[in-house]
Each structure stands twice: as structure tokens, then as C-alpha cells.
């Protein structure tokens, strides 16, 4: 291990916290990973990550980033029953422009429940000698000296104010998710809270696990029925996961929420844009209760713009940016952010922070890297959400209308043209930025095929 760079405290021991803790430890920081929950050994649901009962698809970009940071994670997941399949060839996929026939697998998906992903990451990260994991501690504030972070105030979970104490640290990484209190903690210290961009699409989810039937889904391993703005804002996803099960999530944009009793769940599934998911799931044996979840609005906190952000504070993962989960981006963005921070730290080969640029410059650069890692996903999800009249916030206008019209053409072309399909899949999977959709070859196909109505969806 490189010579110690100092003490870092990472708040939140879920996906973003684990990955960033590992990256820091690898670079030579002595890391204390503080988690409010008391975690069990296995792949169990944890109350601190309530969304973990819902379907979680790790996009290829996220899986690639995790595999680069933690080689062997894919094998660990598949060893526990996570399912591999090709994107887009193994997905029965109803896009807003109609059914998509995959030409060839461009990427591999490794599909599992969210608790299994978190378990695999804990297995990979926590044995690092530079990391001390402390469960059952709740962060309740920051301490500063002048412009610098000096530590974190915390208390035992369930303990009162009397159990509170300070963990000294030169670097504090907030990975406490979308309920992060850093904006409030900054205000408590007399500092400015970050500006926020908010897009409130009012999405809601309901998810059940069902026993998988071999060959039950002809022509694919997974199913994705996307909503269509102005027509039917309901969506459905079916993914194979460990334990010979399918995880089935259905939901809708504002005003369309799926019930959590089996009868209501199936009745909602029947109203999706195609009957395929209802027809399959209606005949399956449930493998547990159905759980609902109402994700909060998509929110981007602009810590990178704060002039008086204390030196040594970094905010990552959902604490910095949450998305409409329908596009499956959050985990991948957190993983790409960890990879970017890893790069700033010299890729683990040489200590970067303090060695090269000093802590204040490192945290500023790292916060900007976190922002950049989320940029494409934020632009994509927030602009797609604005197709719905019921979405509140965001910026509408002529430019957005033109963007939607162009993307409609690319998507229509993607159904029958290999070049357009490749660009669409790469952008969606976050392995390419949105500029890929404007490459000359794609543009040409959008002009050529994009106006054709062809084999549209039933709606
Ligand atoms: C319904 C739904 C479905 C989703 N589906 C997908 C998907 O398909 N693909 C995808 O990539 N993403 C998906 N996401 C997004 C994904 O869940 C998040 O992006 C991801 O969990 C972010 O990780 P995180 O570590 O930043 O935060 P979280 O996973 O939310 O973890 C925060 C952690 O901080 C801990 N914590 C909180 N407060 C404190 C405190 N004060 N002190 C100490 N610890 C604390 C919590 O206990 C928790 O362990 C979905 C989200 C939702 C809501």
C-alpha cells in the first residue's frame, strides 16, 4: 500500500460509498467507512437503501467501471446466480417507436437483485487493509477549522445526543444517498448550500419477484416495455435474477401508480402498451410480496459551483445527483465517478492527492469530475422526462422540441438500421456520450429512415 495520505471518512456504505472508499484506500488514504445500518453478512435487503427492493439494472458502463476498479466482481455475481444476457438481442423491447429487433449483442448485461450487487461490492471492498468499516453510526454534521474540513460529527444509531462524538478527518466523502444532509450541514456552519436543478416527474414503482420458468419468455431473456409520452405513461420491466427468479417492476409517470396487491398489480400490467408482460407474469408463481416505491424528484446539487465549499469535502453518488430511475443510470454514474476519482488519484499507481496537487485542488477537481460523470445521464433523463406534460421543473422550449423530434427519428431508424441502433444502444448504456447520436452516419440514417412509421406499437 502507498504511504498514508491522511485520514478520510466516507459516509454511507452503499454502492457509491464502497467504490469511493476503495479508490481512496488504494491511493493510500486511511479510510473509515461510516454506515448508519447494521449490515448482515449476506445479500440481504437493508433499510437504508429502500429502493433496493425494486429492479436495478447495472448498465454496461457501470459494470465496466466496477470491473476495472474491482476485477472479479462480474464472476462473483454470476457465481451467485446473476444472469448474463446480450444487449439488445436478448431483450424483448418495446421502445416508444415500436418493437426493437436487436441485430447483434453490443454489450453484456449482468442482472441480479440490488442486495446481491451490494453484497458483492462489500466482499470486494471491505477486506482492503486501508479501510475500517463502522456500521451502526449515523453522521449528523461536519466540523471545520477555517476553510478546511476537520471531521464528522456522528452518533450511535438509536443512541441520543449523549452518544455523539467527532471522527477527525482531512477528507470527508458524503455518499449518504438522496437524503444527504450536507446542504443543511453547510448552512448550520454558516456556509452557502448548493444551488439545485430539480425535475419532478412523479414516477412511481411496484416490484415483485416471481419464479422463473425456463423457456417461459420466448425470444428473449428479459423484457422492457417503455412508456410513450402523450399516449401511455406506464412502463414494465422483467429481468432474470439469481435464485431462478424474475424481478418484475411496473409503474408509471405522475398519476399512474401500480398497486401492491397481486390482483391490482396484474390489472395494471394489463394496461401496459403491449400485453406480453401481463400474459407472462399472470401465469407465474410469486416468490414474495410486491413492494411499492415513490422515488423523489430528480435532483442535481451543484456542489461544483460553490465558491466556499470547505476544502476536503467531496459529495458523490445520489447525494450529488439523483435521476429518474426508469432510465437505470444511478449506479453506473456512481461507478463512473469513482473511476474518475481513481484517475485523479493517479489510478492507484502513485498517490495523487497531496502528492501532486494538494488536498484543496484535489477536492475541487474531484467534485468537478463527479459532476462530469453525471452530465450525460442527467441531460438524457431530464430531457426525456420533459416529454410528459405532468413533469414539473426543467427547461422547455424550441430547442428541446427539436431535440425530441431528432431523437424520435434516431429511434425509429434504430429499429431497422444497424448504425442507428448501435448509437442508440451505446448512448443508453452510457458507454458513449450523447454526441454519438449526432455522428454523420447516424444523422444520415435518421433523415433516411426516421420519418417512416413502419411497424409501430399498438398504441
Ligand atoms: C426505484 C429505484 C430504482 C432504481 N433502479 C436503478 C437501476 O435500475 N439502475 C441504476 O443504475 N440505478 C437505479 N436506481 C438508482 C440507485 O438506486 C442509486 O443511484 C444508488 O443506490 C446510489 O447509490 P448511493 O451509494 O449514492 O446511495 P444509496 O444506495 O441510497 O446509499 C446511501 C447509504 O448511506 C447510508 N446513510 C444515509 N444517511 C446516513 C448517515 N447520516 N450516516 C451514515 N450513513 C447514512 C444509507 O444507510 C445507505 O446505505 C434506482 C433508484 C430507485 C429509487
Coordinates of N, CA, C and O and ligand atoms in Angstrom, one line a residue, residues 11-17 34-37 39 48-49 51 54-58 114 137-139 175-179 185 205 293 295 316-319 325 328-332 334, ligand 1:
X11 N -19.0 8.6 4.2 CA -20.3 8.5 4.9 C -21.2 7.7 3.9 O -21.5 8.2 2.8
X12 N -21.7 6.6 4.4 CA -22.6 5.8 3.6 C -21.9 4.6 3.0 O -21.0 4.8 2.2
X13 N -22.3 3.4 3.4 CA -21.6 2.2 3.0 C -22.4 1.4 1.9 O -22.4 0.2 1.9
X14 N -23.1 2.2 1.0 CA -23.8 1.5 -0.1 C -22.8 1.6 -1.4 O -21.6 1.8 -1.2
X15 N -23.4 1.6 -2.5 CA -22.6 1.5 -3.7 C -21.6 2.6 -3.9 O -20.4 2.3 -4.1
X16 N -22.0 3.8 -3.8 CA -21.1 4.9 -4.1 C -20.1 5.0 -3.0 O -18.9 5.2 -3.2
X17 N -20.5 4.8 -1.7 CA -19.5 4.9 -0.6 C -18.5 3.8 -0.7 O -17.3 4.0 -0.5
X34 N -18.4 4.9 7.3 CA -19.4 5.0 8.3 C -20.8 4.7 7.7 O -21.2 5.4 6.7
X35 N -21.5 3.7 8.2 CA -22.8 3.4 7.7 C -23.8 3.3 8.8 O -23.5 2.8 9.9
X36 N -24.9 3.9 8.6 CA -26.0 4.0 9.6 C -26.6 2.7 9.9 O -26.9 2.3 11.1
X37 N -26.8 1.8 8.9 CA -27.4 0.5 9.1 C -26.4 -0.4 9.8 O -25.1 -0.2 9.6
X39 N -25.2 -3.8 8.9 CA -25.3 -4.7 7.8 C -25.1 -6.2 8.2 O -24.2 -6.5 9.0
X48 N -31.6 1.1 4.9 CA -31.0 2.4 4.5 C -31.0 2.6 2.9 O -30.8 3.7 2.5
X49 N -31.3 1.5 2.2 CA -31.4 1.6 0.7 C -32.8 1.0 0.3 O -32.9 0.0 -0.2
X51 N -34.8 1.6 -1.9 CA -35.1 1.3 -3.3 C -34.6 0.0 -3.7 O -34.9 -0.5 -4.9
X54 N -36.6 -2.7 -5.6 CA -37.0 -2.5 -6.9 C -36.0 -3.0 -7.9 O -34.8 -3.2 -7.6
X55 N -36.4 -3.3 -9.2 CA -35.4 -3.8 -10.2 C -34.3 -2.8 -10.3 O -34.5 -1.6 -10.4
X56 N -33.1 -3.3 -10.4 CA -31.9 -2.5 -10.5 C -31.0 -3.0 -11.7 O -30.4 -4.1 -11.5
X57 N -31.0 -2.4 -12.8 CA -30.2 -2.8 -13.9 C -28.9 -2.1 -13.9 O -28.9 -0.8 -14.0
X58 N -27.8 -2.8 -13.9 CA -26.5 -2.2 -13.9 C -26.1 -2.1 -15.4 O -25.9 -3.1 -16.1
X114 N -30.6 -6.0 -6.4 CA -29.7 -4.9 -5.8 C -29.0 -5.4 -4.6 O -27.8 -5.2 -4.4
X137 N -23.4 3.7 12.8 CA -23.1 5.0 13.2 C -23.8 6.0 12.2 O -23.7 5.8 11.0
X138 N -24.4 7.0 12.7 CA -25.1 8.0 11.9 C -24.4 9.3 11.9 O -24.2 9.9 13.0
X139 N -24.0 9.8 10.7 CA -23.4 11.1 10.6 C -24.4 12.1 10.9 O -25.5 12.1 10.4
X175 N -21.5 10.1 0.8 CA -22.2 9.1 -0.1 C -23.4 8.6 0.6 O -23.7 7.4 0.6
X176 N -24.2 9.5 1.3 CA -25.3 9.1 2.0 C -26.6 9.1 1.2 O -27.7 9.0 1.7
X177 N -26.5 9.2 -0.1 CA -27.6 9.0 -1.0 C -28.5 10.2 -1.1 O -28.1 11.3 -0.7
X178 N -29.7 10.0 -1.6 CA -30.6 11.2 -1.9 C -31.1 11.9 -0.7 O -31.5 13.0 -0.8
X179 N -31.0 11.3 0.5 CA -31.4 12.0 1.7 C -30.2 12.7 2.4 O -30.4 13.2 3.5
X185 N -26.1 20.8 6.7 CA -24.9 20.9 7.5 C -24.0 22.1 7.1 O -23.5 22.7 8.0
X205 N -43.2 3.2 -8.6 CA -42.7 1.9 -8.9 C -43.5 0.8 -8.1 O -43.9 1.1 -7.0
X293 N -42.7 1.8 -4.4 CA -41.8 2.9 -4.1 C -42.0 4.1 -4.9 O -42.3 4.0 -6.1
X295 N -40.0 7.2 -6.0 CA -38.8 7.9 -6.0 C -39.0 9.4 -5.9 O -40.0 9.9 -6.5
X316 N -20.7 12.6 -3.4 CA -20.7 11.7 -4.6 C -22.0 10.9 -4.6 O -22.8 10.9 -3.7
X317 N -22.2 10.2 -5.7 CA -23.4 9.3 -5.8 C -24.7 10.1 -5.8 O -24.8 11.2 -6.2
X318 N -25.8 9.5 -5.3 CA -27.1 10.1 -5.2 C -27.1 11.4 -4.4 O -27.9 12.2 -4.5
X319 N -26.1 11.5 -3.5 CA -26.1 12.7 -2.6 C -25.8 13.9 -3.5 O -26.2 15.0 -3.2
X325 N -35.3 6.9 -12.0 CA -34.7 5.6 -12.1 C -35.1 4.8 -13.3 O -34.5 3.8 -13.6
X328 N -32.4 3.8 -15.4 CA -31.3 2.8 -15.0 C -29.9 3.4 -15.0 O -29.0 2.8 -15.4
X329 N -29.7 4.6 -14.4 CA -28.4 5.3 -14.6 C -27.6 5.4 -13.2 O -26.4 5.5 -13.3
X330 N -28.3 5.5 -12.1 CA -27.7 6.0 -10.9 C -26.5 5.2 -10.5 O -25.4 5.8 -10.1
X331 N -26.6 3.9 -10.5 CA -25.4 3.1 -10.0 C -24.2 3.2 -11.0 O -23.1 3.3 -10.6
X332 N -24.6 3.3 -12.3 CA -23.5 3.4 -13.3 C -22.8 4.7 -13.2 O -21.5 4.8 -13.3
X334 N -22.5 6.5 -10.4 CA -21.7 6.5 -9.2 C -20.4 5.7 -9.5 O -19.3 6.1 -9.0
Ligands
LIG1 C1 -36.9 2.8 -7.5 C2 -35.5 2.9 -7.9 C3 -35.0 2.1 -8.9 C4 -33.7 2.2 -9.3 N1 -33.2 1.5 -10.4 C5 -31.9 1.7 -10.8 C6 -31.4 0.9 -11.9 O1 -32.1 0.1 -12.5 N2 -30.1 1.1 -12.3 C7 -29.3 2.0 -11.6 O2 -28.2 2.2 -12.0 N3 -29.8 2.8 -10.6 C8 -31.1 2.6 -10.2 N4 -31.5 3.4 -9.2 C9 -30.6 4.3 -8.5 C10 -29.8 3.7 -7.5 O3 -30.6 3.1 -6.5 C11 -28.9 4.8 -6.8 O4 -28.3 5.6 -7.8 C12 -27.8 4.2 -6.0 O5 -28.3 3.4 -4.9 C13 -26.9 5.3 -5.4 O6 -26.0 4.8 -4.5 P1 -25.5 5.7 -3.3 O7 -24.5 4.9 -2.6 O8 -25.2 7.1 -3.7 O9 -26.8 5.9 -2.3 P2 -27.7 4.8 -1.6 O10 -27.6 3.5 -2.3 O11 -29.0 5.3 -1.4 O12 -27.0 4.6 -0.2 C14 -26.9 5.5 0.8 C15 -26.3 4.9 2.0 O13 -26.0 5.9 3.0 C16 -26.4 5.4 4.3 N5 -26.7 6.6 5.1 C17 -27.7 7.5 4.9 N6 -27.6 8.5 5.8 C18 -26.6 8.3 6.6 C19 -26.0 9.0 7.7 N7 -26.5 10.1 8.1 N8 -24.9 8.4 8.2 C20 -24.4 7.2 7.8 N9 -24.9 6.5 6.8 C21 -26.0 7.1 6.2 C22 -27.7 4.6 4.0 O14 -28.0 3.7 5.0 C23 -27.2 3.9 2.7 O15 -26.5 2.7 3.0 C24 -32.8 3.2 -8.7 C25 -33.4 4.0 -7.7 C26 -34.7 3.9 -7.4 C27 -35.2 4.9 -6.3

